PDB file of C-alpha atoms in Angstrom:
ATOM      1  CA  UNK E   1     -20.334   3.340  -5.888  1.00  0.00           C
ATOM      2  CA  UNK E   2     -20.358   6.827  -7.035  1.00  0.00           C
ATOM      3  CA  UNK E   3     -18.525   8.084  -3.973  1.00  0.00           C
ATOM      4  CA  UNK E   4     -16.035   5.524  -4.388  1.00  0.00           C
ATOM      5  CA  UNK E   5     -15.293   6.525  -7.970  1.00  0.00           C
ATOM      6  CA  UNK E   6     -14.954  10.232  -7.215  1.00  0.00           C
ATOM      7  CA  UNK E   7     -12.631   9.404  -4.322  1.00  0.00           C
ATOM      8  CA  UNK E   8     -10.474   7.421  -6.974  1.00  0.00           C
ATOM      9  CA  UNK E   9     -10.732  10.198  -9.936  1.00  0.00           C
ATOM     10  CA  UNK E  10      -9.511  12.856  -7.099  1.00  0.00           C
ATOM     11  CA  UNK E  11      -6.915  10.538  -5.948  1.00  0.00           C
ATOM     12  CA  UNK E  12      -5.303  10.150  -9.333  1.00  0.00           C
ATOM     13  CA  UNK E  13      -5.640  13.918 -10.129  1.00  0.00           C
ATOM     14  CA  UNK E  14      -3.893  14.763  -7.001  1.00  0.00           C
ATOM     15  CA  UNK E  15      -1.115  12.058  -7.889  1.00  0.00           C
ATOM     16  CA  UNK E  16      -0.771  13.688 -11.233  1.00  0.00           C
ATOM     17  CA  UNK E  17       0.136  16.685  -9.996  1.00  0.00           C
ATOM     18  CA  UNK E  18       2.754  15.291  -7.583  1.00  0.00           C
ATOM     19  CA  UNK E  19       4.483  12.994  -9.924  1.00  0.00           C
ATOM     20  CA  UNK E  20       7.812  13.697 -11.185  1.00  0.00           C
ATOM     21  CA  UNK E  21       9.231  13.486 -14.802  1.00  0.00           C
ATOM     22  CA  UNK E  22      12.570  12.162 -15.513  1.00  0.00           C
ATOM     23  CA  UNK E  23      14.462  11.006 -18.573  1.00  0.00           C
ATOM     24  CA  UNK E  24      16.195   7.765 -17.773  1.00  0.00           C
ATOM     25  CA  UNK E  25      18.153   5.713 -20.240  1.00  0.00           C
ATOM     26  CA  UNK E  26      16.383   7.389 -23.438  1.00  0.00           C
ATOM     27  CA  UNK E  27      13.168   6.911 -21.950  1.00  0.00           C
ATOM     28  CA  UNK E  28      10.609   9.329 -20.186  1.00  0.00           C
ATOM     29  CA  UNK E  29       9.519   7.910 -16.639  1.00  0.00           C
ATOM     30  CA  UNK E  30       7.095   9.258 -14.145  1.00  0.00           C
ATOM     31  CA  UNK E  31       7.901   8.838 -10.538  1.00  0.00           C
ATOM     32  CA  UNK E  32       5.224   9.135  -7.816  1.00  0.00           C
ATOM     33  CA  UNK E  33       4.340   8.161  -4.343  1.00  0.00           C
ATOM     34  CA  UNK E  34       1.129   6.425  -4.000  1.00  0.00           C
ATOM     35  CA  UNK E  35      -0.249   3.645  -1.735  1.00  0.00           C
ATOM     36  CA  UNK E  36      -3.703   3.025  -3.469  1.00  0.00           C
ATOM     37  CA  UNK E  37      -4.727   2.320  -7.000  1.00  0.00           C
ATOM     38  CA  UNK E  38      -1.331   1.885  -8.586  1.00  0.00           C
ATOM     39  CA  UNK E  39      -2.222   0.042 -11.729  1.00  0.00           C
ATOM     40  CA  UNK E  40      -4.828   2.636 -12.291  1.00  0.00           C
ATOM     41  CA  UNK E  41      -2.294   5.575 -11.483  1.00  0.00           C
ATOM     42  CA  UNK E  42       0.443   3.961 -13.723  1.00  0.00           C
ATOM     43  CA  UNK E  43      -2.201   3.929 -16.646  1.00  0.00           C
ATOM     44  CA  UNK E  44      -3.147   7.594 -15.604  1.00  0.00           C
ATOM     45  CA  UNK E  45       0.288   8.833 -15.749  1.00  0.00           C
ATOM     46  CA  UNK E  46       1.392   7.138 -18.779  1.00  0.00           C
ATOM     47  CA  UNK E  47      -1.662   8.682 -20.762  1.00  0.00           C
ATOM     48  CA  UNK E  48      -1.593  12.267 -19.333  1.00  0.00           C
ATOM     49  CA  UNK E  49       2.112  12.837 -18.966  1.00  0.00           C
ATOM     50  CA  UNK E  50       2.853  10.670 -22.079  1.00  0.00           C
ATOM     51  CA  UNK E  51       5.620   8.837 -20.409  1.00  0.00           C
ATOM     52  CA  UNK E  52       6.792   5.539 -21.337  1.00  0.00           C
ATOM     53  CA  UNK E  53       7.102   4.050 -18.085  1.00  0.00           C
ATOM     54  CA  UNK E  54       6.236   4.639 -14.166  1.00  0.00           C
ATOM     55  CA  UNK E  55       7.710   3.920 -10.881  1.00  0.00           C
ATOM     56  CA  UNK E  56       4.892   4.088  -8.246  1.00  0.00           C
ATOM     57  CA  UNK E  57       6.820   3.945  -4.729  1.00  0.00           C
ATOM     58  CA  UNK E  58       4.639   2.641  -1.735  1.00  0.00           C
ATOM     59  CA  UNK E  59       6.599   3.813   1.209  1.00  0.00           C
ATOM     60  CA  UNK E  60       4.847   2.318   3.847  1.00  0.00           C
ATOM     61  CA  UNK E  61       5.089  -1.070   2.352  1.00  0.00           C
ATOM     62  CA  UNK E  62       8.837  -0.415   0.853  1.00  0.00           C
ATOM     63  CA  UNK E  63       7.991  -1.360  -2.534  1.00  0.00           C
ATOM     64  CA  UNK E  64       8.141  -0.056  -6.106  1.00  0.00           C
ATOM     65  CA  UNK E  65       5.519  -0.905  -8.543  1.00  0.00           C
ATOM     66  CA  UNK E  66       6.839  -0.439 -12.336  1.00  0.00           C
ATOM     67  CA  UNK E  67       4.839  -0.013 -15.371  1.00  0.00           C
ATOM     68  CA  UNK E  68       5.862   0.105 -18.853  1.00  0.00           C
ATOM     69  CA  UNK E  69       5.204   0.518 -22.576  1.00  0.00           C
ATOM     70  CA  UNK E  70       8.116  -0.044 -24.898  1.00  0.00           C
ATOM     71  CA  UNK E  71      10.425  -0.177 -21.720  1.00  0.00           C
ATOM     72  CA  UNK E  72      11.397  -3.571 -20.395  1.00  0.00           C
ATOM     73  CA  UNK E  73      10.638  -2.737 -16.655  1.00  0.00           C
ATOM     74  CA  UNK E  74      11.374  -6.161 -15.458  1.00  0.00           C
ATOM     75  CA  UNK E  75      14.820  -5.460 -15.996  1.00  0.00           C
ATOM     76  CA  UNK E  76      15.018  -2.915 -13.468  1.00  0.00           C
ATOM     77  CA  UNK E  77      13.023  -4.959 -11.166  1.00  0.00           C
ATOM     78  CA  UNK E  78      15.767  -7.583 -11.222  1.00  0.00           C
ATOM     79  CA  UNK E  79      18.329  -5.449 -10.676  1.00  0.00           C
ATOM     80  CA  UNK E  80      16.846  -4.805  -7.163  1.00  0.00           C
ATOM     81  CA  UNK E  81      15.491  -8.533  -6.697  1.00  0.00           C
ATOM     82  CA  UNK E  82      12.100  -8.119  -7.774  1.00  0.00           C
ATOM     83  CA  UNK E  83      10.156  -9.425 -10.937  1.00  0.00           C
ATOM     84  CA  UNK E  84       7.457  -9.484 -13.244  1.00  0.00           C
ATOM     85  CA  UNK E  85       7.371  -8.884 -16.881  1.00  0.00           C
ATOM     86  CA  UNK E  86       8.207  -6.570 -19.518  1.00  0.00           C
ATOM     87  CA  UNK E  87       5.405  -4.179 -18.950  1.00  0.00           C
ATOM     88  CA  UNK E  88       4.793  -4.598 -15.016  1.00  0.00           C
ATOM     89  CA  UNK E  89       6.776  -5.767 -12.703  1.00  0.00           C
ATOM     90  CA  UNK E  90       7.681  -4.610  -8.907  1.00  0.00           C
ATOM     91  CA  UNK E  91      10.456  -4.963  -6.452  1.00  0.00           C
ATOM     92  CA  UNK E  92      10.780  -4.323  -2.427  1.00  0.00           C
ATOM     93  CA  UNK E  93      13.576  -2.169  -1.152  1.00  0.00           C
ATOM     94  CA  UNK E  94      13.177  -3.063   2.639  1.00  0.00           C
ATOM     95  CA  UNK E  95      16.688  -3.453   3.906  1.00  0.00           C
ATOM     96  CA  UNK E  96      18.479  -1.857   0.943  1.00  0.00           C
ATOM     97  CA  UNK E  97      20.178   1.425   0.032  1.00  0.00           C
ATOM     98  CA  UNK E  98      16.967   2.765  -1.240  1.00  0.00           C
ATOM     99  CA  UNK E  99      15.202   1.925   2.358  1.00  0.00           C
ATOM    100  CA  UNK E 100      18.208   3.632   3.884  1.00  0.00           C
ATOM    101  CA  UNK E 101      17.947   6.922   1.617  1.00  0.00           C
ATOM    102  CA  UNK E 102      14.451   6.920   2.207  1.00  0.00           C
ATOM    103  CA  UNK E 103      14.586   6.589   5.897  1.00  0.00           C
ATOM    104  CA  UNK E 104      17.241   9.356   5.928  1.00  0.00           C
ATOM    105  CA  UNK E 105      14.722  11.739   3.943  1.00  0.00           C
ATOM    106  CA  UNK E 106      12.133  11.184   6.585  1.00  0.00           C
ATOM    107  CA  UNK E 107      14.283  12.008   9.209  1.00  0.00           C
ATOM    108  CA  UNK E 108      15.476  14.974   7.505  1.00  0.00           C
ATOM    109  CA  UNK E 109      11.725  16.288   6.948  1.00  0.00           C
ATOM    110  CA  UNK E 110      10.911  15.374  10.822  1.00  0.00           C
ATOM    111  CA  UNK E 111      13.640  17.464  11.984  1.00  0.00           C
ATOM    112  CA  UNK E 112      12.758  20.350   9.594  1.00  0.00           C
ATOM    113  CA  UNK E 113       8.880  20.002  10.596  1.00  0.00           C
ATOM    114  CA  UNK E 114       9.959  20.211  14.313  1.00  0.00           C
ATOM    115  CA  UNK E 115      11.766  23.287  13.974  1.00  0.00           C
ATOM    116  CA  UNK E 116       9.009  24.938  12.390  1.00  0.00           C
ATOM    117  CA  UNK E 117       6.542  23.934  15.083  1.00  0.00           C
TER     118      UNK E 117
END
């Protein structure tokens, strides 16, 4: 159990370093790519970065998990066909413009890496 807890703590630390903070509609958001520990990560980001809300993007599953304090994240999720409640919501961006943008980014990254190898 200690090894799993150490792995979780290390993952949260790394994701904290990778998170981007943005001011959106008067609230501070943390935006981060992550596939694991999404609820723990959201709480960690809100506490450590002092943000009102988080958007955790899982590129493999093409989902965005939203958490908020004082921000109705369900309103954001509904705009993209998702749902939830004011403090926790989610949506899938499969077959949407967000997925197309992510796919374009991934192709550009692949091309950039191919030039360096």
